Coordinates of C-alpha atoms in Angstrom, one line a residue:
M1 CA 10.0 23.2 -28.2
R2 CA 10.4 24.1 -24.6
D3 CA 12.7 22.3 -22.1
V4 CA 10.8 20.3 -19.5
A5 CA 11.4 19.7 -15.8
I6 CA 9.9 17.4 -13.1
V7 CA 8.8 19.3 -10.0
G8 CA 6.7 16.7 -8.2
V9 CA 6.7 12.9 -7.8
S10 CA 5.0 10.3 -5.7
Q11 CA 4.3 6.6 -5.4
T12 CA 1.9 4.6 -3.2
K13 CA 3.0 1.5 -1.5
F14 CA 3.0 -1.4 -4.0
G15 CA 1.6 -4.8 -3.0
E16 CA -1.7 -6.6 -2.4
L17 CA -3.7 -3.6 -1.2
W18 CA -7.0 -5.1 -0.3
D19 CA -8.3 -2.0 1.5
K20 CA -7.8 0.4 -1.4
S21 CA -9.7 0.7 -4.6
F22 CA -8.5 1.5 -8.1
R23 CA -9.6 5.1 -7.8
D24 CA -8.3 5.4 -4.2
L25 CA -4.8 4.5 -5.3
V26 CA -4.5 7.0 -8.2
V27 CA -6.0 9.8 -6.1
E28 CA -3.5 9.1 -3.3
A29 CA -0.6 9.3 -5.7
G30 CA -1.9 12.4 -7.5
V31 CA -2.5 14.4 -4.3
A32 CA 1.0 13.5 -3.0
A33 CA 2.6 14.6 -6.3
I34 CA 0.7 17.9 -6.2
Q35 CA 1.9 18.5 -2.7
D36 CA 5.5 17.6 -3.6
A37 CA 5.3 20.2 -6.4
N38 CA 3.9 22.8 -3.9
M39 CA 0.8 23.2 -6.1
T40 CA -2.9 22.8 -5.7
G41 CA -5.3 20.9 -7.9
D42 CA -6.3 24.2 -9.5
D43 CA -2.8 24.5 -11.0
I44 CA -3.0 21.3 -13.1
D45 CA -3.9 21.9 -16.7
A46 CA -4.2 18.3 -17.9
M47 CA -3.6 14.7 -17.0
Y48 CA -2.4 11.6 -18.8
I49 CA -3.1 8.3 -17.0
G50 CA -1.2 5.1 -17.8
N51 CA -3.4 2.0 -17.4
M52 CA -3.0 -1.3 -19.2
T53 CA -6.3 -3.1 -18.6
G54 CA -8.7 -1.7 -16.0
G55 CA -11.5 -3.3 -18.0
L56 CA -10.3 -6.8 -17.4
F57 CA -8.9 -6.3 -13.8
V58 CA -11.7 -4.2 -12.3
G59 CA -14.3 -4.0 -15.0
Q60 CA -13.7 -0.2 -15.5
E61 CA -13.1 1.6 -18.8
H62 CA -13.4 5.4 -19.4
I63 CA -10.6 5.8 -16.9
G64 CA -9.5 9.3 -17.8
A65 CA -12.9 10.8 -16.9
L66 CA -13.3 8.6 -13.8
I67 CA -10.0 9.8 -12.3
A68 CA -10.6 13.4 -13.2
E69 CA -14.0 13.2 -11.4
H70 CA -12.8 11.2 -8.4
S71 CA -9.7 13.4 -7.9
G72 CA -11.7 16.6 -8.0
L73 CA -9.8 17.8 -11.1
A74 CA -12.6 17.8 -13.5
P75 CA -13.2 19.5 -15.9
I76 CA -9.5 19.4 -17.0
P77 CA -8.8 17.1 -19.9
A78 CA -7.8 13.6 -18.7
T79 CA -6.6 11.1 -21.2
R80 CA -5.9 7.4 -20.6
V81 CA -2.8 6.0 -22.3
E82 CA -2.4 2.2 -23.0
A83 CA 0.7 0.4 -24.2
A84 CA 0.6 -2.8 -22.1
C85 CA 3.3 -2.7 -19.3
A86 CA 4.7 0.5 -20.9
S87 CA 1.5 2.5 -20.3
G88 CA 3.0 4.6 -17.6
G89 CA 6.1 5.5 -19.5
L90 CA 4.0 6.6 -22.5
A91 CA 1.7 8.6 -20.3
L92 CA 4.7 10.5 -19.0
R93 CA 5.9 10.9 -22.6
Q94 CA 2.6 12.4 -23.6
A95 CA 2.8 14.8 -20.6
I96 CA 6.3 15.9 -21.5
M97 CA 5.4 16.5 -25.1
A98 CA 2.3 18.5 -24.1
V99 CA 4.5 20.8 -22.0
A100 CA 7.3 20.9 -24.5
S101 CA 4.9 22.0 -27.3
G102 CA 3.6 24.8 -25.2
Y103 CA 0.1 23.5 -25.3
Y104 CA 0.0 23.1 -21.5
D105 CA 2.1 24.5 -18.6
R106 CA 1.5 22.1 -15.7
V107 CA 0.7 18.5 -16.5
M108 CA 0.3 15.4 -14.4
A109 CA 1.3 12.0 -15.6
A110 CA 0.0 9.2 -13.5
G111 CA -0.1 5.4 -13.7
V112 CA -2.3 2.9 -11.9
E113 CA -3.3 -0.8 -11.8
K114 CA -5.4 -2.8 -9.4
M115 CA -4.5 -6.4 -10.3
T116 CA -5.4 -8.4 -7.2
D117 CA -9.1 -8.1 -7.4
V118 CA -9.3 -11.0 -9.9
V119 CA -8.9 -14.7 -9.2
D120 CA -6.4 -15.3 -12.1
A121 CA -4.5 -12.3 -13.5
T122 CA -2.9 -14.4 -16.3
P123 CA -5.6 -13.8 -19.0
A124 CA -5.5 -10.1 -18.5
I125 CA -1.7 -9.9 -18.6
A126 CA -1.7 -12.1 -21.7
A127 CA -3.6 -9.4 -23.5
A128 CA -0.3 -7.7 -24.1
A129 CA 0.9 -10.7 -26.2
D130 CA -0.2 -11.5 -29.7
Q131 CA -3.6 -13.1 -29.1
E132 CA -3.8 -15.1 -32.3
W133 CA -0.3 -16.5 -32.5
E134 CA 0.7 -16.6 -28.9
A135 CA -1.9 -16.3 -26.1
Q136 CA -4.6 -18.4 -27.9
Q137 CA -2.0 -21.1 -28.4
G138 CA -1.4 -21.4 -24.6
V139 CA 1.7 -19.3 -24.5
T140 CA 2.2 -17.1 -21.3
F141 CA 4.6 -14.3 -20.6
P142 CA 6.8 -16.6 -18.4
S143 CA 7.1 -19.0 -21.3
L144 CA 7.9 -16.2 -23.8
Y145 CA 10.7 -14.9 -21.6
A146 CA 11.8 -18.4 -20.8
M147 CA 12.5 -18.9 -24.5
M148 CA 14.5 -15.7 -24.5
A149 CA 16.5 -16.9 -21.5
K150 CA 17.2 -20.3 -23.1
R151 CA 18.4 -18.7 -26.3
H152 CA 20.7 -16.2 -24.4
M153 CA 22.2 -19.1 -22.4
H154 CA 22.7 -21.0 -25.7
E155 CA 24.3 -18.2 -27.6
Y156 CA 26.4 -16.6 -25.0
G157 CA 27.0 -19.2 -22.3
T158 CA 25.0 -17.2 -19.8
T159 CA 24.5 -19.3 -16.7
R160 CA 21.3 -19.9 -14.7
E161 CA 23.1 -18.5 -11.7
Q162 CA 23.8 -15.2 -13.5
I163 CA 20.2 -14.8 -14.5
A164 CA 19.1 -15.5 -10.9
G165 CA 21.5 -12.8 -9.8
F166 CA 19.4 -10.1 -11.2
A167 CA 16.5 -11.2 -9.0
V168 CA 18.8 -11.3 -6.0
L169 CA 19.9 -7.7 -6.7
G170 CA 16.3 -6.5 -6.9
H171 CA 15.5 -8.0 -3.5
K172 CA 18.7 -6.6 -2.0
N173 CA 17.7 -3.1 -3.1
G174 CA 14.0 -3.6 -2.4
A175 CA 14.8 -4.5 1.2
L176 CA 15.7 -0.8 1.6
N177 CA 12.6 0.6 -0.1
P178 CA 9.7 1.2 2.3
K179 CA 7.3 1.4 -0.7
A180 CA 8.4 -2.0 -2.2
Q181 CA 6.1 -5.0 -2.2
F182 CA 8.9 -7.3 -1.1
Q183 CA 11.3 -5.9 1.5
R184 CA 13.5 -8.9 2.1
E185 CA 16.7 -10.3 0.6
I186 CA 16.9 -13.6 -1.2
S187 CA 19.8 -15.8 -2.4
V188 CA 20.7 -17.4 -5.7
D189 CA 20.0 -20.8 -4.2
A190 CA 16.5 -19.6 -3.2
V191 CA 15.8 -18.5 -6.8
L192 CA 17.1 -21.8 -8.3
N193 CA 15.2 -23.9 -5.8
S194 CA 11.9 -22.0 -6.0
T195 CA 8.9 -23.3 -7.9
K196 CA 9.4 -23.9 -11.6
V197 CA 7.2 -21.7 -13.8
A198 CA 8.6 -22.1 -17.3
S199 CA 12.1 -23.6 -17.6
P200 CA 14.6 -22.1 -16.9
L201 CA 12.6 -19.5 -15.0
N202 CA 11.3 -20.1 -11.5
I203 CA 8.8 -18.1 -9.4
L204 CA 11.5 -16.0 -7.9
D205 CA 12.6 -14.9 -11.4
C206 CA 9.1 -13.4 -12.0
S207 CA 7.7 -10.0 -10.9
P208 CA 4.6 -10.2 -8.7
V209 CA 0.9 -9.3 -9.3
S210 CA 0.7 -5.9 -7.7
D211 CA -1.6 -3.0 -6.9
G212 CA -0.3 0.6 -6.9
A213 CA -0.1 4.0 -8.4
A214 CA 2.5 6.7 -9.0
A215 CA 2.4 10.3 -10.4
V216 CA 4.8 12.9 -11.8
I217 CA 4.2 16.6 -12.5
V218 CA 6.1 18.3 -15.3
V219 CA 6.4 22.0 -16.2
P220 CA 8.5 24.2 -18.5
A221 CA 12.1 24.2 -17.3
E222 CA 12.1 28.0 -17.2
D223 CA 9.2 27.9 -14.6
A224 CA 10.6 25.0 -12.5
L225 CA 12.1 27.1 -9.7
K226 CA 8.6 28.6 -9.0
Y227 CA 7.6 25.2 -7.5
T228 CA 10.8 23.6 -6.2
D229 CA 14.4 24.3 -5.3
N230 CA 15.5 21.0 -6.7
P231 CA 14.0 20.5 -10.2
I232 CA 15.0 17.5 -12.3
Y233 CA 15.4 18.2 -16.0
V234 CA 14.1 15.9 -18.8
K235 CA 17.0 15.5 -21.2
A236 CA 15.2 13.0 -23.5
S237 CA 11.9 11.1 -24.0
T238 CA 11.8 8.5 -26.7
Q239 CA 9.7 5.6 -27.8
A240 CA 10.1 2.7 -30.3
S241 CA 8.1 -0.3 -31.4
D242 CA 8.9 -3.9 -32.3
T243 CA 6.8 -6.9 -33.3
I244 CA 4.5 -8.1 -30.6
A245 CA 5.1 -11.8 -31.4
L246 CA 8.5 -13.3 -30.7
H247 CA 8.4 -15.5 -33.8
S248 CA 8.6 -12.4 -36.0
R249 CA 11.9 -11.2 -34.6
K250 CA 15.4 -11.5 -35.9
S251 CA 16.8 -12.4 -32.5
L252 CA 15.4 -13.6 -29.2
T253 CA 18.3 -12.1 -27.3
T254 CA 17.8 -8.5 -28.3
I255 CA 14.8 -6.2 -27.9
E256 CA 15.2 -3.9 -30.9
S257 CA 12.7 -1.3 -29.5
T258 CA 15.0 -0.8 -26.5
K259 CA 18.1 -0.4 -28.7
I260 CA 16.4 2.1 -31.0
A261 CA 14.7 4.2 -28.3
S262 CA 17.8 4.4 -26.1
K263 CA 20.1 5.2 -29.1
K264 CA 17.8 8.1 -30.0
A265 CA 17.6 9.2 -26.3
Y266 CA 21.4 9.3 -26.0
E267 CA 21.6 11.4 -29.1
I268 CA 18.9 13.9 -27.9
A269 CA 20.5 14.2 -24.5
G270 CA 24.0 14.5 -25.8
L271 CA 25.1 11.7 -23.5
T272 CA 26.5 8.1 -23.8
P273 CA 25.7 5.0 -21.7
K274 CA 28.9 5.7 -19.7
D275 CA 27.4 9.1 -18.6
I276 CA 24.4 7.3 -16.9
D277 CA 24.9 6.9 -13.1
V278 CA 21.7 5.0 -12.3
A279 CA 19.0 3.3 -14.3
E280 CA 15.6 1.8 -13.6
V281 CA 15.1 -1.0 -16.1
H282 CA 12.1 -3.2 -16.9
D283 CA 12.8 -6.6 -15.2
C284 CA 9.4 -8.2 -15.3
F285 CA 11.5 -11.3 -15.4
S286 CA 15.1 -11.6 -14.4
I287 CA 16.2 -12.4 -18.0
N288 CA 14.6 -9.1 -19.2
G289 CA 16.8 -7.1 -16.8
L290 CA 19.9 -8.9 -18.0
I291 CA 18.9 -8.2 -21.7
A292 CA 18.1 -4.6 -20.9
I293 CA 21.5 -3.7 -19.5
E294 CA 23.0 -5.0 -22.8
D295 CA 20.5 -3.4 -25.1
L296 CA 20.9 0.0 -23.3
G297 CA 24.6 -0.2 -24.1
F298 CA 25.8 -0.5 -20.5
F299 CA 27.5 -3.8 -21.4
K300 CA 28.2 -5.6 -24.6
K301 CA 25.8 -8.2 -25.9
G302 CA 26.5 -11.4 -24.1
E303 CA 28.3 -9.8 -21.2
G304 CA 25.4 -8.9 -19.1
G305 CA 25.5 -12.1 -17.1
Q306 CA 29.1 -11.7 -16.2
A307 CA 28.4 -8.0 -15.2
I308 CA 25.8 -9.2 -12.8
E309 CA 28.1 -11.9 -11.4
D310 CA 30.9 -9.4 -10.9
G311 CA 28.7 -6.9 -9.0
L312 CA 29.0 -4.2 -11.7
I313 CA 25.3 -3.2 -11.3
E314 CA 25.2 -3.0 -7.5
R315 CA 24.4 0.4 -5.9
D316 CA 28.1 1.1 -5.6
G317 CA 29.0 -0.6 -8.9
E318 CA 30.0 0.7 -12.3
I319 CA 26.3 1.6 -12.9
S320 CA 23.6 1.2 -10.3
I321 CA 20.6 -0.7 -11.7
N322 CA 17.2 -0.7 -10.1
P323 CA 18.0 0.8 -6.7
S324 CA 14.2 0.8 -6.0
G325 CA 14.1 -3.0 -6.2
G326 CA 12.8 -3.0 -9.8
L327 CA 9.7 -4.7 -10.9
K328 CA 10.8 -7.9 -9.1
A329 CA 10.9 -6.5 -5.6
R330 CA 9.3 -3.0 -5.7
G331 CA 6.3 -4.6 -7.6
H332 CA 4.8 -4.3 -11.0
P333 CA 1.3 -2.7 -11.1
L334 CA 1.4 -2.6 -14.9
G335 CA 0.2 0.9 -15.7
A336 CA 2.1 2.4 -12.8
T337 CA 5.5 0.9 -13.4
G338 CA 6.9 3.5 -15.9
I339 CA 5.9 6.4 -13.6
A340 CA 7.3 4.7 -10.5
Q341 CA 10.6 4.3 -12.3
V342 CA 10.9 8.0 -12.9
A343 CA 9.7 8.8 -9.4
E344 CA 12.6 6.7 -8.0
L345 CA 15.1 8.4 -10.4
T346 CA 13.9 11.8 -9.3
W347 CA 14.5 10.9 -5.7
Q348 CA 17.9 9.6 -6.6
L349 CA 18.8 12.8 -8.4
R350 CA 17.5 14.9 -5.6
G351 CA 19.5 12.9 -3.0
E352 CA 16.3 11.9 -1.3
A353 CA 16.4 8.1 -1.6
D354 CA 17.5 7.4 2.0
K355 CA 19.2 4.1 2.6
R356 CA 19.1 3.1 -1.1
Q357 CA 20.7 6.4 -2.2
V358 CA 23.4 6.0 -4.9
A359 CA 26.3 8.4 -4.5
D360 CA 27.0 11.3 -6.9
V361 CA 24.1 10.9 -9.2
E362 CA 24.1 13.4 -12.1
N363 CA 22.3 11.5 -14.9
A364 CA 19.7 8.8 -14.8
L365 CA 17.7 6.6 -17.3
S366 CA 14.5 4.7 -17.2
L367 CA 13.4 1.9 -19.5
N368 CA 9.7 0.8 -19.5
I369 CA 8.8 -2.1 -21.8
G370 CA 5.4 -3.3 -23.1
G371 CA 4.9 -7.0 -23.5
T372 CA 8.1 -8.7 -24.7
G373 CA 9.3 -5.5 -26.2
G374 CA 6.6 -4.5 -28.6
T375 CA 6.9 -1.0 -27.0
A376 CA 9.8 0.6 -25.3
A377 CA 9.9 4.0 -23.6
V378 CA 13.2 5.6 -22.5
H379 CA 13.6 8.7 -20.4
I380 CA 16.9 10.4 -19.5
L381 CA 16.9 12.8 -16.6
S382 CA 19.5 15.1 -15.1
K383 CA 20.2 17.4 -12.2
N384 CA 21.8 19.8 -14.7
K385 CA 19.6 22.2 -16.8
D386 CA 22.3 22.7 -19.5

């Protein structure tokens, strides 16, 4: 297996992008990534596109061929990858494995979602839950994560203010990100006094409905300097599964797929959680961000709330979490999220993140989750080749 490097990344603006279509967004991201890699379209051997549910949001399936055609990259192979909200992370994983295996040399992983063209996005998003035992019984994702939040509060004494603090952090960082959907700070009081969605979660605990796309280009590590003076090396790419329905799990306060995927990633990379300087974690709801920093090993189970309260995950903290603003403030166009996380980490490792730059970044980690944790994809990146 060959080592793999990232040589080009991009992300569109995330938000309610009424003047851009589904295909416009992914082409914008793809062209920008190709330019960032100092390539042309003729250099790309294959594409993997993360997209959760184009069929329900914009009535479009057969997405791989559509994007290959509209981007002018046909006849190269273009494959759609679906794993709910982890579609982007798994598209990148497929691209990495394709290059690592030697099957292709220059591969683009892209992610896209156009969510605002429907009146109510809830049914489409609910497709990532267990239809028979959850969605058809009236359960929504806010209520599923609300159950996780209530249980975490019950078991560990986590406070409502600590959970809200994760959303506050996202907006604080997102205010510095020109591509973020929300570029304004909020307070804990604002979160606690916002509209109730599913107790104890309020509207400001929830990631928004978003449009957007992102792209990453990977090549063999030995070829990376042909395209950029500042390649970023993939140290690990892992994936794990858990039950889709919450009622089948041993615990509501732990996402086993995250623990298993990250444990394997640390082993492959030869690193520990203490070696990670910055992480982009999946905070579709503020409680998920809190659980993630525990399951990834950054803090012990039950201590994530206190870590948030003590400022340990700020940009200048013990470990910087979600400098992009995360799903909460950067936005969450489902299929694009996992790619956007890695684009942000690439900019952080390159030292190109402008006002949100974290100091002295050597190693970075992304966690992209599908549903309530039925799928988890973890990537570890580094400035260092060896």
